[in-house]
Structure formats: C-alpha cells, structure tokens
Coordinates of C-alpha atoms in Angstrom, one line a residue:
X130 CA 0.0 0.0 0.0
X131 CA 1.3 3.5 -0.9
X132 CA 3.1 5.6 1.6
X133 CA 0.7 8.4 0.7
X134 CA -2.5 6.4 1.4
X135 CA -5.2 8.8 2.4
X136 CA -7.6 8.4 5.3
X137 CA -11.3 8.5 4.0
X138 CA -13.1 11.6 5.1
X139 CA -16.0 9.4 6.1
X140 CA -13.8 7.5 8.5
X141 CA -12.5 10.7 10.1
X142 CA -16.0 12.1 10.5
X143 CA -17.2 8.8 12.0
X144 CA -14.5 9.1 14.7
X145 CA -15.7 12.6 15.4
X146 CA -19.3 11.5 15.8
X147 CA -18.4 8.6 18.1
X148 CA -18.9 10.8 21.2
X149 CA -19.8 8.0 23.6
X150 CA -16.3 6.6 23.4
X151 CA -14.4 9.8 22.7
X152 CA -13.8 13.2 24.2
X153 CA -16.6 15.2 25.8
X154 CA -18.1 18.2 23.8
X155 CA -18.0 20.9 26.5
X156 CA -16.5 24.1 24.8
X157 CA -18.4 27.0 23.3
X158 CA -17.2 29.9 21.0
X159 CA -16.3 32.0 24.0
X160 CA -14.2 29.1 25.5
X161 CA -12.4 28.7 22.2
X162 CA -11.5 32.4 21.8
X163 CA -10.3 32.3 25.4
X164 CA -8.2 29.2 24.6
X165 CA -6.7 31.0 21.6
X166 CA -5.9 34.2 23.5
X167 CA -4.6 32.0 26.4
X168 CA -2.1 30.3 24.2
X169 CA -1.1 33.4 22.1
X170 CA -0.5 36.0 24.8
X171 CA 2.4 34.7 26.8
X172 CA 6.1 34.1 26.2
X173 CA 5.8 35.3 22.6
X174 CA 4.7 38.7 23.8
X175 CA 6.6 39.1 27.1
X176 CA 9.8 37.4 26.2
X177 CA 10.1 36.9 22.4
X178 CA 9.3 40.5 21.6
X179 CA 12.5 41.7 23.3
X180 CA 14.5 38.7 21.8
X181 CA 13.4 39.6 18.3
X182 CA 14.2 43.3 18.8
X183 CA 17.7 42.5 20.3
X184 CA 18.6 39.8 17.7
X185 CA 17.2 41.0 14.4
X186 CA 14.7 43.8 14.0
X187 CA 15.3 46.4 16.7
X188 CA 12.4 48.9 17.2
X189 CA 10.9 47.6 13.9
X190 CA 9.8 44.5 15.8
X191 CA 6.3 46.0 15.3
X192 CA 6.7 45.5 11.6
X193 CA 7.9 41.9 12.3
X194 CA 4.7 41.3 14.1
X195 CA 2.8 42.6 11.1
X196 CA 4.6 40.2 8.7
X197 CA 4.1 37.3 11.1
X198 CA 0.4 38.2 11.5
X199 CA -0.1 38.3 7.7
X200 CA 1.3 34.8 7.4
X201 CA -0.9 33.7 10.2
X202 CA -4.0 35.3 8.6
X203 CA -3.6 33.2 5.5
X204 CA -2.9 30.0 7.5
X205 CA -5.7 30.9 9.9
X206 CA -8.3 31.1 7.2
X207 CA -7.2 27.7 6.0
X208 CA -7.3 26.3 9.5
X209 CA -10.8 27.7 10.0
X210 CA -12.0 25.9 6.8
X211 CA -10.6 22.6 7.9
X212 CA -11.7 22.9 11.5
X213 CA -15.3 23.6 10.6
X214 CA -15.3 20.8 8.0
X215 CA -13.4 18.1 9.9
X216 CA -14.2 18.7 13.6
X217 CA -11.8 16.2 15.1
X218 CA -8.8 16.4 17.5
X219 CA -5.5 16.3 15.8
X220 CA -5.4 19.6 14.0
X221 CA -2.9 19.8 11.0
X222 CA -2.1 16.1 11.5
X223 CA -5.7 15.0 10.8
X224 CA -6.2 17.4 7.9
X225 CA -3.0 16.2 6.2
X226 CA -4.1 12.6 6.6
X227 CA -7.1 13.3 4.5
X228 CA -5.5 15.5 1.9
X229 CA -1.9 14.4 1.4
X230 CA -1.7 10.9 2.9
X231 CA -0.2 9.0 5.8
X232 CA 3.5 9.8 5.4
X233 CA 2.9 13.5 5.2
X234 CA 0.4 13.2 8.1
X235 CA 3.1 11.5 10.2
X236 CA 5.7 14.1 9.3
X237 CA 3.4 16.9 10.4
X238 CA 2.3 15.0 13.5
X239 CA 6.0 14.6 14.4
X240 CA 6.6 18.3 13.7
X241 CA 3.7 19.3 16.0
X242 CA 5.6 17.8 18.9
X243 CA 8.1 20.6 18.3
X244 CA 5.2 23.1 18.2
X245 CA 3.2 22.1 21.3
X246 CA 5.5 20.1 23.5
X247 CA 8.5 22.4 23.0
X248 CA 6.2 25.4 23.2
X249 CA 5.1 24.3 26.6
X250 CA 8.7 23.8 27.6
X251 CA 9.7 27.2 26.4
X252 CA 6.9 29.0 28.2
X253 CA 7.6 27.0 31.4
X254 CA 11.2 28.3 31.3
X255 CA 9.9 31.8 30.9
X256 CA 7.5 31.2 33.8
X257 CA 10.5 30.3 35.9
X258 CA 12.4 33.4 34.9
X259 CA 9.6 35.7 35.9
X260 CA 9.0 33.9 39.2
X261 CA 12.6 34.5 40.0
X262 CA 12.3 38.2 39.1
X263 CA 9.2 38.5 41.3
X264 CA 11.2 37.0 44.2
X265 CA 14.1 39.4 43.6
X266 CA 16.4 36.7 42.3
X267 CA 15.9 34.6 45.4
X268 CA 16.1 31.3 43.5
X269 CA 19.7 30.3 43.2
X270 CA 20.9 30.5 39.5
X271 CA 21.8 26.8 39.6
X272 CA 18.2 25.7 40.3
X273 CA 16.4 27.9 37.7
X274 CA 18.6 27.4 34.6
X275 CA 19.7 24.5 32.4
X276 CA 23.2 23.0 32.6
X277 CA 23.9 24.7 29.2
X278 CA 23.5 28.2 30.6
X279 CA 25.9 30.3 32.5
X280 CA 25.8 33.7 34.4
X281 CA 28.7 36.0 34.0
X282 CA 28.8 39.0 36.3
X283 CA 31.2 41.6 37.6
X284 CA 30.7 43.3 41.0
X285 CA 32.4 45.8 43.2
X286 CA 35.4 47.8 42.1
X287 CA 35.9 45.5 39.1
X288 CA 32.9 47.1 37.4
X289 CA 34.9 50.4 37.0
X290 CA 37.8 48.6 35.5
X291 CA 35.6 46.9 32.9
X292 CA 33.8 50.1 31.9
X293 CA 37.0 52.0 31.6
X294 CA 38.5 49.4 29.3
X295 CA 35.2 48.8 27.4
X296 CA 32.8 51.8 27.7
X297 CA 30.2 50.1 25.6
X298 CA 29.5 47.7 28.5
X299 CA 28.0 50.5 30.6
X300 CA 24.5 49.6 29.5
X301 CA 24.9 46.2 31.0
X302 CA 25.1 47.5 34.6
X303 CA 22.1 46.8 36.8
X304 CA 22.0 47.7 40.5
X305 CA 25.8 48.1 40.5
X306 CA 26.4 44.7 38.9
X307 CA 27.7 44.3 35.3
X308 CA 26.2 41.4 33.4
X309 CA 28.0 40.0 30.4
X310 CA 26.7 37.9 27.5
X311 CA 28.4 34.9 26.0
X312 CA 29.4 37.0 22.9
X313 CA 31.0 39.6 25.2
X314 CA 32.9 37.0 27.1
X315 CA 34.4 35.8 23.8
X316 CA 36.0 39.2 23.0
X317 CA 37.0 40.0 26.6
X318 CA 40.6 40.9 27.2
X319 CA 42.6 38.2 29.0
X320 CA 43.5 40.7 31.8
X321 CA 39.8 41.2 32.7
X322 CA 38.7 37.5 32.5
X323 CA 39.8 36.6 36.1
X324 CA 37.5 39.3 37.5
X325 CA 34.4 37.7 36.1
X326 CA 32.3 35.5 38.4
X327 CA 30.7 32.7 36.5
X328 CA 27.9 30.4 37.7
X329 CA 26.5 27.4 35.8
X330 CA 23.0 26.0 35.8
X331 CA 22.0 22.6 37.0
X332 CA 18.2 22.2 36.5
X333 CA 15.2 24.5 36.1
X334 CA 13.1 23.3 39.1
X335 CA 10.3 26.0 38.9
X336 CA 9.6 25.1 35.3
X337 CA 9.2 21.4 36.3
X338 CA 6.8 22.4 39.1
X339 CA 4.4 24.4 36.9
X340 CA 4.3 21.6 34.4
X341 CA 3.3 19.1 37.0
X342 CA 0.5 21.3 38.4
X343 CA -1.0 22.0 35.0
X344 CA -0.8 18.4 33.9
X345 CA -2.8 17.4 37.0
X346 CA -5.4 20.1 36.1
X347 CA -5.7 18.8 32.5
X348 CA -6.2 15.2 33.7
X349 CA -9.1 16.5 35.9
X350 CA -11.1 17.7 32.9
X351 CA -11.3 20.0 29.8
X352 CA -14.1 22.1 31.1
X353 CA -12.4 22.8 34.4
X354 CA -9.2 23.7 32.5
X355 CA -11.1 26.0 30.2
X356 CA -12.7 27.8 33.2
X357 CA -9.3 28.4 34.9
X358 CA -7.9 29.6 31.5
X359 CA -10.8 32.1 31.0
X360 CA -10.1 33.7 34.4
X361 CA -6.3 34.0 33.6
X362 CA -7.0 35.4 30.1
X363 CA -9.1 38.2 31.5
X364 CA -6.4 39.2 34.0
X365 CA -3.5 39.1 31.6
X366 CA -5.3 41.0 28.8
X367 CA -6.2 43.7 31.4
X368 CA -2.5 44.0 32.4
X369 CA -1.3 44.2 28.8
X370 CA -3.7 47.1 28.1
X371 CA -2.6 48.8 31.3
X372 CA 1.1 48.6 30.3
X373 CA 0.3 50.0 26.9
X374 CA -1.8 52.9 28.3
X375 CA 0.7 53.9 31.0
X376 CA 3.9 53.1 29.1
X377 CA 2.8 55.2 26.1
X378 CA 3.8 58.5 27.9
X379 CA 7.2 57.1 28.8
X380 CA 8.2 56.4 25.2
X381 CA 11.5 58.1 24.2
X382 CA 11.4 58.8 20.5
X383 CA 15.2 58.4 20.4
X384 CA 14.8 54.7 21.1
X385 CA 13.0 54.3 17.8
X386 CA 15.8 55.9 15.8
X387 CA 17.1 54.3 13.7
X388 CA 14.0 52.2 13.3
X389 CA 15.9 49.4 11.4
X390 CA 19.2 48.0 12.8
X391 CA 22.1 49.5 10.7
X392 CA 24.1 47.1 8.6
X393 CA 27.4 47.8 10.4
X394 CA 26.1 47.0 13.9
X395 CA 28.4 44.5 15.7
X396 CA 26.9 41.1 16.3
X397 CA 24.3 41.6 13.5
X398 CA 26.2 40.2 10.5
X399 CA 24.0 38.3 8.0
X400 CA 20.9 39.2 6.0
X401 CA 18.3 38.3 8.6
X402 CA 20.1 40.2 11.4
X403 CA 19.7 43.8 10.3
X404 CA 17.8 46.1 8.0
X405 CA 14.9 44.9 6.0
X406 CA 16.1 41.4 6.2
X407 CA 16.0 41.8 10.0
X408 CA 12.3 42.3 9.7
X409 CA 11.9 38.8 8.4
X410 CA 14.3 37.4 10.9
X411 CA 12.4 39.1 13.7
X412 CA 9.1 37.7 12.2
X413 CA 10.5 34.2 12.4
X414 CA 11.4 34.7 16.0
X415 CA 8.1 36.3 17.1
X416 CA 6.1 33.8 15.0
X417 CA 6.3 31.6 18.2
X418 CA 3.9 34.2 19.6
X419 CA 1.1 33.2 17.2
X420 CA 0.8 29.5 17.8
X421 CA -2.3 29.9 20.0
X422 CA -4.9 30.1 17.2
X423 CA -4.0 26.7 15.7
X424 CA -4.0 25.2 19.1
X425 CA -7.7 26.0 19.1
X426 CA -8.2 23.5 16.2
X427 CA -6.9 20.6 18.4
X428 CA -10.0 21.1 20.6
X429 CA -12.5 20.7 17.7
X430 CA -13.7 17.3 19.0
X431 CA -14.5 19.0 22.3
X432 CA -16.5 21.9 20.8
X433 CA -20.3 21.9 21.2
X434 CA -20.9 23.4 17.7
X435 CA -17.6 23.1 15.9
X436 CA -18.9 24.1 12.4
X437 CA -19.9 27.5 13.7
X438 CA -17.6 28.0 16.7
X439 CA -14.2 26.8 15.4
X440 CA -13.8 29.7 12.8
X441 CA -14.8 32.2 15.4
X442 CA -12.3 30.9 18.0
X443 CA -9.4 30.6 15.5
X444 CA -9.8 33.9 13.7
X445 CA -11.2 35.9 16.6
X446 CA -8.3 35.2 18.9
X447 CA -5.8 35.9 16.1
X448 CA -7.3 39.4 15.4
X449 CA -7.4 40.5 19.0
X450 CA -3.9 39.4 19.8
X451 CA -2.3 40.9 16.7
X452 CA -3.5 44.3 17.6
X453 CA -2.2 44.0 21.1
X454 CA 1.1 42.7 19.9
X455 CA 1.8 45.7 17.6
X456 CA 0.9 48.2 20.3
X457 CA 2.9 46.3 23.0
X458 CA 6.0 46.1 20.8
X459 CA 5.9 49.8 20.0
X460 CA 5.7 50.8 23.7
X461 CA 8.3 48.3 24.9
X462 CA 11.0 49.4 22.4
X463 CA 10.1 53.0 23.0
X464 CA 10.5 52.8 26.8
X465 CA 13.8 50.9 26.7
X466 CA 16.5 50.8 24.0
X467 CA 16.4 47.5 22.0
X468 CA 20.2 46.9 22.7
X469 CA 19.5 46.7 26.4
X470 CA 17.5 43.5 25.8
X471 CA 20.7 41.7 24.9
X472 CA 21.8 41.6 28.5
X473 CA 20.1 43.3 31.4
X474 CA 16.5 43.1 30.2
X475 CA 16.7 39.7 28.4
X476 CA 15.0 37.4 30.8
X477 CA 12.3 39.8 32.2
X478 CA 12.2 42.5 29.6
X479 CA 8.8 44.1 30.6
X480 CA 9.6 44.2 34.3
X481 CA 13.1 45.6 33.5
X482 CA 11.7 48.4 31.3
X483 CA 9.2 49.4 34.0
X484 CA 11.6 49.3 36.9
X485 CA 14.4 51.2 35.0
X486 CA 12.5 53.8 33.1
X487 CA 8.9 54.1 34.4
X488 CA 9.7 55.7 37.8
X489 CA 6.9 55.8 40.2
X490 CA 5.2 52.7 38.7
X491 CA 7.1 50.0 40.6
X492 CA 3.7 48.5 41.5
X493 CA 3.0 48.1 37.8
X494 CA 6.1 46.1 37.4
X495 CA 5.1 43.7 40.2
X496 CA 1.5 43.5 38.8
X497 CA 2.9 42.7 35.4
X498 CA 5.1 40.0 36.7
X499 CA 2.2 38.4 38.6
X500 CA -0.1 38.6 35.6
X501 CA 2.6 37.2 33.3
X502 CA 3.1 34.2 35.6
X503 CA -0.6 33.6 35.4
X504 CA -0.6 34.2 31.7
X505 CA 2.3 31.8 31.1
X506 CA 0.3 29.2 33.0
X507 CA -2.6 29.5 30.5
X508 CA -0.2 29.1 27.6
X509 CA 1.4 26.0 29.0
X510 CA -2.1 24.6 29.7
X511 CA -3.3 25.0 26.1
X512 CA 0.0 23.7 24.6
X513 CA -0.1 20.6 26.8
X514 CA -3.8 20.1 25.9
X515 CA -3.1 20.5 22.2
X516 CA -0.2 18.0 22.2
X517 CA -2.1 15.4 24.2
X518 CA -5.1 15.7 21.7
X519 CA -2.7 15.2 18.7
X520 CA -1.2 12.1 20.5
X521 CA -4.8 10.9 21.1
X522 CA -5.7 11.0 17.4
X523 CA -2.4 9.5 16.2
X524 CA -2.9 6.7 18.7
X525 CA -6.4 6.0 17.5
X526 CA -4.9 5.7 14.0
X527 CA -2.3 3.2 15.3
X528 CA 0.7 5.4 14.4
X529 CA 1.9 5.6 18.0
X530 CA 1.2 3.1 20.8
X531 CA -2.3 2.6 22.2
X532 CA -1.4 4.0 25.6
X533 CA -1.5 7.6 24.2
X534 CA -5.2 7.1 23.4
X535 CA -6.3 5.7 26.7
X536 CA -9.0 7.9 28.3
X537 CA -9.5 8.3 32.0
X538 CA -12.6 6.2 33.0
X539 CA -14.1 9.1 35.0
X540 CA -12.8 12.3 33.5
X541 CA -12.7 11.2 29.8
X542 CA -9.3 12.9 29.3
X543 CA -6.2 11.2 27.7
X544 CA -4.5 11.1 31.0
X545 CA -1.7 8.6 30.1
X546 CA -0.7 10.9 27.2
X547 CA -0.6 13.8 29.6
X548 CA 1.7 12.0 32.0
X549 CA 4.1 10.8 29.3
X550 CA 4.1 14.3 27.9
X551 CA 5.0 15.6 31.4
X552 CA 8.1 13.6 31.3
X553 CA 9.1 14.6 27.8
X554 CA 8.4 18.3 28.2
X555 CA 10.0 18.2 31.7
X556 CA 13.3 17.0 30.2
X557 CA 13.4 20.0 27.9
X558 CA 12.2 22.5 30.4
X559 CA 14.6 21.4 33.1
X560 CA 17.7 20.9 31.0
X561 CA 17.5 22.9 27.7
X562 CA 17.9 26.7 27.3
X563 CA 14.6 28.5 26.5
X564 CA 15.8 30.1 23.3
X565 CA 16.7 26.7 21.7
X566 CA 13.3 25.2 22.4
X567 CA 11.6 28.5 21.3
X568 CA 13.2 28.5 17.8
X569 CA 12.3 24.9 17.3
X570 CA 8.8 25.6 18.2
X571 CA 8.6 28.3 15.5
X572 CA 9.8 25.7 13.0
X573 CA 7.1 23.2 14.0
X574 CA 4.5 25.9 13.8
X575 CA 5.5 27.2 10.4
X576 CA 5.8 23.8 9.0
X577 CA 2.3 23.0 10.1
X578 CA 1.0 26.2 8.6
X579 CA 2.6 25.4 5.2
X580 CA 1.0 22.0 5.0
X581 CA -2.5 23.1 6.2
X582 CA -2.4 25.9 3.6
X583 CA -1.5 23.5 0.9
X584 CA -4.0 21.0 2.1
X585 CA -7.0 23.4 1.7
X586 CA -6.1 23.9 -2.0
X587 CA -5.6 20.2 -2.6
X588 CA -9.0 19.3 -1.1
X589 CA -10.7 22.1 -3.0
X590 CA -9.5 20.5 -6.2
X591 CA -10.1 16.9 -5.3
X592 CA -13.3 17.1 -3.3
X593 CA -15.0 20.3 -4.4
X594 CA -18.5 19.2 -3.4
X595 CA -17.8 18.4 0.3
X596 CA -19.9 20.6 2.7
X597 CA -17.7 23.5 4.0
X598 CA -19.5 25.5 6.8
X599 CA -16.7 28.0 6.5
X600 CA -14.9 28.7 3.2
X601 CA -11.5 30.4 3.0
X602 CA -11.7 33.3 0.5
X603 CA -9.7 33.7 -2.7
X604 CA -8.5 30.2 -3.0
X605 CA -5.9 29.4 -4.3
X606 CA -4.4 32.8 -3.7
X607 CA -4.8 32.6 0.1
X608 CA -3.2 29.1 0.5
X609 CA -0.4 30.0 -1.9
X610 CA 0.5 33.2 0.0
X611 CA 0.3 31.2 3.3
X612 CA 2.8 28.7 1.9
X613 CA 5.1 31.4 0.6
X614 CA 5.2 33.6 3.6
X615 CA 5.4 30.8 6.2
X616 CA 8.0 29.0 4.1
X617 CA 10.0 32.2 3.9
X618 CA 10.1 32.5 7.7
X619 CA 11.3 28.9 8.0
X620 CA 14.3 29.9 5.8
X621 CA 14.9 32.9 8.0
X622 CA 15.4 30.8 11.1
X623 CA 19.0 30.4 12.1
X624 CA 21.1 27.6 10.6
X625 CA 21.5 25.7 13.9
X626 CA 17.8 25.6 14.5
X627 CA 17.2 24.3 11.0
X628 CA 19.9 21.6 11.5
X629 CA 18.3 20.4 14.8
X630 CA 14.8 20.5 13.3
X631 CA 15.7 18.4 10.2
X632 CA 17.6 16.0 12.5
X633 CA 14.4 15.7 14.5
X634 CA 12.4 15.0 11.4
X635 CA 14.9 12.4 10.3
X636 CA 14.4 10.6 13.6
X637 CA 10.6 10.8 13.0
X638 CA 11.0 9.0 9.7
X639 CA 13.0 6.2 11.3
X640 CA 10.2 5.8 13.9
X641 CA 7.5 5.8 11.1
X642 CA 9.2 3.0 9.1
X643 CA 10.1 0.9 12.1
X644 CA 6.8 1.1 14.0
X645 CA 4.0 3.4 12.6
X646 CA 3.8 2.0 9.1
X647 CA 3.4 -1.6 10.5
X648 CA 0.8 -0.7 13.1
X649 CA -1.3 1.7 11.0
X650 CA -5.0 0.9 11.3
X651 CA -5.6 2.3 7.8
X652 CA -3.4 -0.5 6.4
X653 CA -5.3 -3.2 8.4
X654 CA -8.1 -4.7 6.3
X655 CA -10.0 -5.9 9.3
X656 CA -10.0 -2.4 10.8
X657 CA -11.4 -1.0 7.6
X658 CA -14.2 -3.5 7.5
X659 CA -15.3 -2.7 11.1
X660 CA -15.6 0.9 10.1
X661 CA -17.7 0.2 7.0
X662 CA -21.0 0.9 8.7
X663 CA -19.7 4.2 10.1
X664 CA -18.8 5.3 6.6
X665 CA -22.2 4.6 5.3
X666 CA -23.9 6.5 8.2
X667 CA -21.7 9.6 7.7
X668 CA -22.1 9.6 3.9
X669 CA -25.9 9.4 4.2

C-alpha cells in the first residue's frame, strides 16, 4: 500500500461522531476564543518581543509582528475551513491525513511535537524566569537554569575597570552589577577575564513544578481547565492594556531611531540580522507568539458546535492578539532601547523596562510579573492540551502506541498521554535553554501552517462538493500566500535551529518506518471492515 494512502473523510467524521467513546463536547465559542488568547499572549509577547528586537529587528519589531500576522492570517483562514469541515482532534495532522496521505500526516504530527511540546517547555522556562524576578532573584541560579546556561557577572570595584576598558559595557550595569553575554565573554581581554564571576546552571526546578501542576489540572477535565484559563486570560489582557496605556507616555522617540538595525552593527552580521532582512528574521522569532490560534483547532472534537464556533475561535483570537502585539512592541521598544534587551533586560524585559524607566510605577512592574506568571500558565495549559489531543488522534490511527489514546474512566481525558508528555516536556524545560526550544517551536508551527495551507487547496481541487461550513476566501491565492510567507520565515530561522529541526524530522521518519507503518490501522483490512457501517452512516 502506498506511503501516501489517504484516510477516507467518512472514517474521520465517524470518529468525530463517536462521542460515547471519545472526548466530551463541552466548549463554546467564548471558550475557544479564550483558549486561543490564552495560548497566544504569553512568552511570545513578554519574552520573544525583546528577543526579536535585540537579535534581528530592533524597534521595527512592530513590523515583524505585522509580517508574522499576515502569514498567520492566510494560514488561519485555511485552519478555519478545515476545523469547521473536519471537527476532530489532531489539527494539522488530521487534515494532512485526508489531503496528502499517511506519510505527510506522520511528518506533520511529528513536527507538531516541536510546536506544542516544545512550546510548553519554552513557556515554562519563561515562567521560571519571571518567578525568580518576582522573588528578587531569590532562587539560586543553579536551580532555575539549564546545565547549558551560565551567568557571567562583575561586581564591586571591578565594574569600573571593565567600563574603563570597554565603555560600551556601561548599558549592561544593573544595580551596580555588570552582566556579560556569551558574545561579550568571547572578546573579553585576557587581563579582565579573572574578574568575572561565572555560575553554571543545574536544573530548572520551577519550570518542572508548573508543568506538574497544570498536567494534573488537564487530567481532571477539559471544562475545568477552560474555566481556569478564562479567568487567567481576563487578568493578563487587562494588564497588557494597562502597560500600553501607562507606558505610552514614557516612550522616548530616540529609542525608535534608527527604526531598522544598521548594517554595520556589531553582532548583526547576516541578511536576517539587520535592515529589511532583519524584519523577516524578527518575524521568524516572534512567530512563536502566534501558535495559539492553531491550538484551538486541536479542541475541535470537544467543541459543542464546531462548524460555527471553530472559525470564530481561530480567527477571533488571532485578530485580538495581533492588535495587542503591535501596540505592545511599540511601547516596549520606546520605553527601553532595544540593545539593552541583549543583556540586562533579556529574561524579564517588561519588568526591566518598567523598573528602569517608568519611575513611580514599581507597583505596575510587580503586577505585570504576577499577571505574566498567570498568563504563562494558561499558555502551557493550552499547549499541553493541544499536544495530548494530537497524540490521542495519532494513537487511534495506530501510528503511536495505544497508551497515548487511553481515556480516564471518569474524566474522559487522555491522562496517560498527559503523564508521558509531562516527562518529555519536563526534560526540555529542566535541561535545555529557552531560546533553543523556542526557535524549534517556531519551525514546527511554520511547517504545520505550510501543509495546512497546501491541504486546503488540494482538497478544494479533489473534493469540491464536500460541505464546507466556512470557506477560506480567494482560493488558491490565500493558500499560496500562506505557503510562501510561512516558508520564507522557515528559511529565515538560524542555521543551527534548522539543522536540529531536520535531525528531529529524520528521527521521526525512522520511527515511522520501524513502527508506525506496520501498526497503521488504515493499512489493516479488518479495521477498515469494522468501520464500513460508520462510513455509510456519515455519507448518508
């Protein structure tokens, strides 16, 4: 049987209708929009905004958000069409199975692990960073950072020696302590090196703690998780609006000049690190911030009225968050200079900007940090839920072991998948730096968007008469633009991220040919016969 054997649409819809054995339908349109906002507004806004500004786009990070949002809009319209037409858990994986066949579906399912699982890991790391900021750095560096991270600082009289020899380091001083980046350590004069105090990380314990608590909540139930998420979303959106409103009057126009990073800026060699190319490089970085709306599609099998509510949840959350992102990026890079986010403001950029430049609003910095902690929690919650639902669907198809599809006898949640996911995500959160997981998450997201966009066009051509409650406009233009823009942002990711991502995909192919292809239910004749009656019922 062909590697590209397609799953019949009737079989997929039969699984969605089998509500007695499957997931509970408990979510309405409001819940879905809240899930989307809950996943979108988090590390992408509060951490990746500063990272994109410092590494690639400078103050023009607002334009990077616009580019990323345009790519998302095209992909979002395609997701909305699929989610209304095929209301089943599994998101891009399920859609690809119907349109492009089993091998492509497996590849995208494997890539989604980078999107949701590593997304949860990245945000849990950010959660740990903000908790430490709230506690005034009370958590020892060793217990809130991975073994691959190091803190380089200079204190006391040595600070003056450093700034005298290298005046450009003055901006890295915070509360009398000079913090040095890895790049600065590489060019440090040998005479100054002995004055640097270096500390190495061991494990990110707070990140592991929040993952455990949210996993237990997810096992308890989807409706309970959605209720907690809705409360958190209300709080963090209110805080974002408060920061924008108050911070606007603290904007220093000089921080927005020049708007694009000049070509001769040290540390910004390469097309995607400065100028107009930096806009695309920044878009690739902040694209991580937009993964929330497609996470909504993984909950399609738990929506009360998916044909109406899924497009509302996907597109509604995308529009709301894009507007907030652009305003937020403008204020953040106006209050503090983008170069400061390379060192002093890197881990908690918003709190740093408030504490340093918005005098008299210390309470806002504390409030923002508390709100961010809560907001990060909702992002992790939705990411873990999305990944467990993808695992659930892949398990039902036989492509991964049956244990991933086992539902709790009382709560009707894929509890074993949640527990296995806790171990996998925990390893990344506890022992891998946040920026590594974040960039890999962007790759998984963009790859999913490319295939979903292509899938809509393919299904329109091959199955033009299928009922589509929501139809993406201007097909094939919208899918083609989605493929081009998202594909362009994949190319803009740094070379190391792409190497690791393709290595991960290669491992996935090995797993497919050694296990998944042999256990695929679609390739099992007896399984197909047992589903025959379901097909007839759906087709009628």
